[in-house]
mmCIF file of C-alpha atoms and ligand atoms in Angstrom:
data_model
loop_
_atom_site.group_PDB
_atom_site.id
_atom_site.type_symbol
_atom_site.label_atom_id
_atom_site.label_comp_id
_atom_site.label_asym_id
_atom_site.label_seq_id
_atom_site.Cartn_x
_atom_site.Cartn_y
_atom_site.Cartn_z
ATOM 1 C CA UNK A 663 -22.502 -3.383 -9.163
ATOM 2 C CA UNK A 664 -22.358 -6.541 -7.071
ATOM 3 C CA UNK A 665 -19.385 -7.604 -4.990
ATOM 4 C CA UNK A 666 -18.705 -10.328 -7.494
ATOM 5 C CA UNK A 667 -18.353 -8.005 -10.453
ATOM 6 C CA UNK A 668 -15.968 -5.658 -8.645
ATOM 7 C CA UNK A 669 -14.049 -8.566 -7.157
ATOM 8 C CA UNK A 670 -13.745 -7.112 -3.658
ATOM 9 C CA UNK A 671 -15.221 -10.222 -2.023
ATOM 10 C CA UNK A 672 -11.789 -11.626 -1.250
ATOM 11 C CA UNK A 673 -8.793 -9.348 -1.332
ATOM 12 C CA UNK A 674 -5.295 -10.557 -2.042
ATOM 13 C CA UNK A 675 -1.949 -8.812 -2.208
ATOM 14 C CA UNK A 676 -0.769 -7.809 -5.672
ATOM 15 C CA UNK A 677 2.820 -8.335 -6.627
ATOM 16 C CA UNK A 678 5.136 -6.141 -8.675
ATOM 17 C CA UNK A 679 4.761 -5.245 -11.576
ATOM 18 C CA UNK A 680 0.942 -5.299 -11.336
ATOM 19 C CA UNK A 681 -0.292 -1.991 -12.865
ATOM 20 C CA UNK A 682 -2.550 -1.132 -9.883
ATOM 21 C CA UNK A 683 0.649 -0.609 -7.859
ATOM 22 C CA UNK A 684 1.261 2.418 -10.127
ATOM 23 C CA UNK A 685 -2.240 3.813 -9.630
ATOM 24 C CA UNK A 686 -2.367 7.300 -8.061
ATOM 25 C CA UNK A 687 -5.266 7.256 -5.589
ATOM 26 C CA UNK A 688 -7.807 10.046 -5.364
ATOM 27 C CA UNK A 689 -9.097 11.127 -1.927
ATOM 28 C CA UNK A 690 -11.762 8.840 -0.489
ATOM 29 C CA UNK A 691 -15.090 10.630 -0.013
ATOM 30 C CA UNK A 692 -17.435 7.875 1.148
ATOM 31 C CA UNK A 693 -17.033 5.236 3.841
ATOM 32 C CA UNK A 694 -19.695 2.513 3.799
ATOM 33 C CA UNK A 695 -20.127 -1.012 5.167
ATOM 34 C CA UNK A 696 -18.429 -2.602 2.179
ATOM 35 C CA UNK A 697 -15.404 -0.352 2.555
ATOM 36 C CA UNK A 698 -15.180 -1.186 6.278
ATOM 37 C CA UNK A 699 -15.194 -4.870 5.411
ATOM 38 C CA UNK A 700 -12.420 -4.308 2.858
ATOM 39 C CA UNK A 701 -10.339 -2.472 5.480
ATOM 40 C CA UNK A 702 -10.902 -5.330 7.949
ATOM 41 C CA UNK A 703 -9.585 -7.747 5.314
ATOM 42 C CA UNK A 704 -6.571 -5.506 4.724
ATOM 43 C CA UNK A 705 -5.739 -5.600 8.441
ATOM 44 C CA UNK A 706 -6.075 -9.407 8.489
ATOM 45 C CA UNK A 707 -3.825 -9.705 5.416
ATOM 46 C CA UNK A 708 -1.235 -7.378 6.956
ATOM 47 C CA UNK A 709 -0.949 -9.571 10.066
ATOM 48 C CA UNK A 710 -1.140 -12.839 8.087
ATOM 49 C CA UNK A 711 1.813 -11.719 5.970
ATOM 50 C CA UNK A 712 3.752 -10.246 8.926
ATOM 51 C CA UNK A 713 3.608 -6.789 7.368
ATOM 52 C CA UNK A 714 3.748 -3.523 9.296
ATOM 53 C CA UNK A 715 1.616 -1.641 6.763
ATOM 54 C CA UNK A 716 -0.557 -2.228 3.713
ATOM 55 C CA UNK A 717 -1.854 0.315 1.196
ATOM 56 C CA UNK A 718 -5.188 -0.023 -0.605
ATOM 57 C CA UNK A 719 -3.714 -0.300 -4.088
ATOM 58 C CA UNK A 720 -1.663 -3.299 -2.909
ATOM 59 C CA UNK A 721 -4.992 -5.157 -2.697
ATOM 60 C CA UNK A 722 -6.266 -3.739 -5.999
ATOM 61 C CA UNK A 723 -8.339 -0.906 -4.492
ATOM 62 C CA UNK A 724 -8.041 2.682 -5.808
ATOM 63 C CA UNK A 725 -8.663 4.331 -2.421
ATOM 64 C CA UNK A 726 -6.394 6.784 -0.626
ATOM 65 C CA UNK A 727 -5.961 4.803 2.589
ATOM 66 C CA UNK A 728 -3.567 2.439 4.282
ATOM 67 C CA UNK A 729 -3.453 0.338 7.422
ATOM 68 C CA UNK A 730 -0.462 0.111 9.717
ATOM 69 C CA UNK A 731 0.548 -1.552 12.949
ATOM 70 C CA UNK A 732 1.928 1.193 15.165
ATOM 71 C CA UNK A 733 3.343 -1.367 17.620
ATOM 72 C CA UNK A 734 5.437 -3.156 14.992
ATOM 73 C CA UNK A 735 8.622 -2.221 16.862
ATOM 74 C CA UNK A 736 7.516 -4.132 19.963
ATOM 75 C CA UNK A 737 5.910 -7.067 18.147
ATOM 76 C CA UNK A 738 2.513 -6.111 19.623
ATOM 77 C CA UNK A 739 -0.600 -5.390 17.554
ATOM 78 C CA UNK A 740 -2.164 -1.955 17.328
ATOM 79 C CA UNK A 741 -3.653 -1.323 13.926
ATOM 80 C CA UNK A 742 -4.617 2.087 12.609
ATOM 81 C CA UNK A 743 -6.515 3.021 9.468
ATOM 82 C CA UNK A 744 -5.236 6.213 7.847
ATOM 83 C CA UNK A 745 -7.647 7.694 5.297
ATOM 84 C CA UNK A 746 -6.524 10.541 2.995
ATOM 85 C CA UNK A 747 -3.178 10.827 4.837
ATOM 86 C CA UNK A 748 -1.049 13.942 4.362
ATOM 87 C CA UNK A 749 2.489 14.488 5.651
ATOM 88 C CA UNK A 750 2.362 17.973 7.147
ATOM 89 C CA UNK A 751 5.851 18.082 8.703
ATOM 90 C CA UNK A 752 9.138 16.224 8.221
ATOM 91 C CA UNK A 753 12.394 16.279 10.151
ATOM 92 C CA UNK A 754 15.813 14.742 9.691
ATOM 93 C CA UNK A 755 16.820 11.890 7.489
ATOM 94 C CA UNK A 756 17.517 8.233 8.170
ATOM 95 C CA UNK A 757 18.547 5.242 6.096
ATOM 96 C CA UNK A 758 17.262 1.748 6.808
ATOM 97 C CA UNK A 759 16.463 -1.485 5.018
ATOM 98 C CA UNK A 760 12.951 -1.774 3.579
ATOM 99 C CA UNK A 761 10.884 -4.519 2.099
ATOM 100 C CA UNK A 762 7.353 -4.666 0.702
ATOM 101 C CA UNK A 763 4.621 -7.328 0.640
ATOM 102 C CA UNK A 764 4.250 -6.587 -3.106
ATOM 103 C CA UNK A 765 7.960 -7.245 -3.677
ATOM 104 C CA UNK A 766 8.521 -10.491 -1.761
ATOM 105 C CA UNK A 767 12.121 -11.361 -0.974
ATOM 106 C CA UNK A 768 13.498 -7.959 -1.962
ATOM 107 C CA UNK A 769 15.150 -5.755 0.667
ATOM 108 C CA UNK A 770 17.282 -2.633 0.226
ATOM 109 C CA UNK A 771 18.244 0.528 2.104
ATOM 110 C CA UNK A 772 16.048 3.599 1.581
ATOM 111 C CA UNK A 773 16.589 7.146 2.856
ATOM 112 C CA UNK A 774 13.458 8.650 4.456
ATOM 113 C CA UNK A 775 12.612 11.534 6.763
ATOM 114 C CA UNK A 776 13.434 10.533 10.332
ATOM 115 C CA UNK A 777 10.224 11.861 11.868
ATOM 116 C CA UNK A 778 6.950 12.844 10.251
ATOM 117 C CA UNK A 779 3.692 14.408 11.333
ATOM 118 C CA UNK A 780 0.785 12.898 9.423
ATOM 119 C CA UNK A 781 -2.811 14.106 9.322
ATOM 120 C CA UNK A 782 -5.426 11.519 8.388
ATOM 121 C CA UNK A 783 -9.048 10.541 8.968
ATOM 122 C CA UNK A 784 -10.124 7.316 10.640
ATOM 123 C CA UNK A 785 -13.084 5.121 9.625
ATOM 124 C CA UNK A 786 -15.467 7.171 11.787
ATOM 125 C CA UNK A 787 -14.498 10.374 9.963
ATOM 126 C CA UNK A 788 -12.453 11.813 12.807
ATOM 127 C CA UNK A 789 -9.308 13.737 11.834
ATOM 128 C CA UNK A 790 -6.202 12.603 13.720
ATOM 129 C CA UNK A 791 -2.609 13.799 13.870
ATOM 130 C CA UNK A 792 0.161 11.215 14.193
ATOM 131 C CA UNK A 793 3.656 12.128 15.404
ATOM 132 C CA UNK A 794 5.742 9.275 14.045
ATOM 133 C CA UNK A 795 9.349 8.227 14.395
ATOM 134 C CA UNK A 796 11.456 5.134 13.771
ATOM 135 C CA UNK A 797 9.758 2.236 11.985
ATOM 136 C CA UNK A 798 6.337 3.906 12.170
ATOM 137 C CA UNK A 799 7.627 7.050 10.387
ATOM 138 C CA UNK A 800 9.284 4.884 7.744
ATOM 139 C CA UNK A 801 6.169 2.752 7.264
ATOM 140 C CA UNK A 802 3.866 5.763 6.874
ATOM 141 C CA UNK A 803 6.149 7.286 4.220
ATOM 142 C CA UNK A 804 6.387 3.923 2.408
ATOM 143 C CA UNK A 805 2.575 3.499 2.425
ATOM 144 C CA UNK A 806 1.836 7.090 1.337
ATOM 145 C CA UNK A 807 4.270 6.498 -1.546
ATOM 146 C CA UNK A 808 2.125 3.488 -2.546
ATOM 147 C CA UNK A 809 -0.948 5.748 -2.734
ATOM 148 C CA UNK A 810 0.980 7.906 -5.220
ATOM 149 C CA UNK A 811 1.976 4.856 -7.268
ATOM 150 C CA UNK A 812 5.561 4.944 -5.955
ATOM 151 C CA UNK A 813 7.426 1.798 -4.821
ATOM 152 C CA UNK A 814 10.472 1.693 -2.543
ATOM 153 C CA UNK A 815 12.552 0.318 -5.434
ATOM 154 C CA UNK A 816 12.055 3.716 -7.131
ATOM 155 C CA UNK A 817 14.041 5.312 -4.302
ATOM 156 C CA UNK A 818 17.158 3.110 -4.347
ATOM 157 C CA UNK A 819 20.732 4.180 -4.976
ATOM 158 C CA UNK A 820 22.178 3.031 -8.327
ATOM 159 C CA UNK A 821 24.169 0.312 -6.501
ATOM 160 C CA UNK A 822 21.070 -1.018 -4.691
ATOM 161 C CA UNK A 823 19.076 -0.901 -7.928
ATOM 162 C CA UNK A 824 21.681 -3.122 -9.510
ATOM 163 C CA UNK A 825 21.630 -5.475 -6.519
ATOM 164 C CA UNK A 826 17.853 -6.100 -6.799
ATOM 165 C CA UNK A 827 17.692 -6.164 -10.617
ATOM 166 C CA UNK A 828 17.664 -9.944 -10.967
ATOM 167 C CA UNK A 829 14.972 -10.434 -8.301
ATOM 168 C CA UNK A 830 12.784 -7.824 -10.030
ATOM 169 C CA UNK A 831 13.202 -9.596 -13.351
ATOM 170 C CA UNK A 832 12.029 -12.825 -11.715
ATOM 171 C CA UNK A 833 8.874 -11.108 -10.450
ATOM 172 C CA UNK A 834 8.336 -9.653 -13.945
ATOM 173 C CA UNK A 835 8.557 -13.142 -15.446
ATOM 174 C CA UNK A 836 6.081 -14.487 -12.878
ATOM 175 C CA UNK A 837 3.695 -11.657 -13.725
ATOM 176 C CA UNK A 838 3.943 -12.359 -17.465
ATOM 177 C CA UNK A 839 3.257 -16.026 -16.709
ATOM 178 C CA UNK A 840 0.134 -15.035 -14.751
ATOM 179 C CA UNK A 841 -1.023 -12.952 -17.717
ATOM 180 C CA UNK A 842 -0.507 -15.836 -20.118
ATOM 181 C CA UNK A 843 -2.468 -18.194 -17.873
ATOM 182 C CA UNK A 844 -5.256 -15.628 -17.637
ATOM 183 C CA UNK A 845 -4.897 -15.292 -13.841
ATOM 184 C CA UNK A 846 -4.090 -11.572 -14.211
ATOM 185 C CA UNK A 847 -6.514 -9.535 -16.362
ATOM 186 C CA UNK A 848 -5.273 -7.245 -19.138
ATOM 187 C CA UNK A 849 -4.616 -3.523 -18.514
ATOM 188 C CA UNK A 850 -7.973 -2.413 -19.969
ATOM 189 C CA UNK A 851 -9.960 -4.632 -17.595
ATOM 190 C CA UNK A 852 -7.846 -3.559 -14.604
ATOM 191 C CA UNK A 853 -8.410 0.157 -15.389
ATOM 192 C CA UNK A 854 -12.142 -0.342 -15.933
ATOM 193 C CA UNK A 855 -12.501 -2.074 -12.567
ATOM 194 C CA UNK A 856 -10.529 0.660 -10.748
ATOM 195 C CA UNK A 857 -12.630 3.362 -12.453
ATOM 196 C CA UNK A 858 -15.819 1.628 -11.288
ATOM 197 C CA UNK A 859 -14.570 1.397 -7.687
ATOM 198 C CA UNK A 860 -13.438 5.034 -7.801
ATOM 199 C CA UNK A 861 -16.799 6.197 -9.095
ATOM 200 C CA UNK A 862 -18.462 4.529 -6.090
ATOM 201 C CA UNK A 863 -16.444 6.283 -3.363
ATOM 202 C CA UNK A 864 -14.156 9.117 -4.564
HETATM 203 ZN ZN1 ZN B 1246 4.941 -1.724 0.238
#
């Protein structure tokens, strides 16, 4: 299928409650020029939106990969592409405030492992091990959650859930408005497009 029909020509960030954010990604098996160009766009979007990480299903792609800026703590840029990431070790626990480019304006504390060891492949097919702590450890866990269709709002305490309820309802209303205007396709079309993209590379 052409780029036009799959709609990967220009990626944009999906907002809650878009159904692709609940898509559980299958491992990526094929990296080609088009995929590299999509990853490049993801990195550009991440920096444009001042994000520290971005998962493929946040830009309507069913692939098990995310991009992250490992220098986010220092304000420098150092982007990494993590394909088929797996957390192989966790240690400790830490609570900190999180936000998400798919949930603009919403921030709440989330408990995560303090340090994680993550195995992943890069775009050249090389397997790498990342020892992550601080913001990088938190970001990797947040992004891997995305690939399993999990959002940080799923991990909130009952009190925090209550605190963000109104903001979530506003995003839900915006989404319904987008559906009514025909800007957001119906669930059947979204699933068909994801299935087509999956068939090409997973
Ligand atoms: Zn996110």
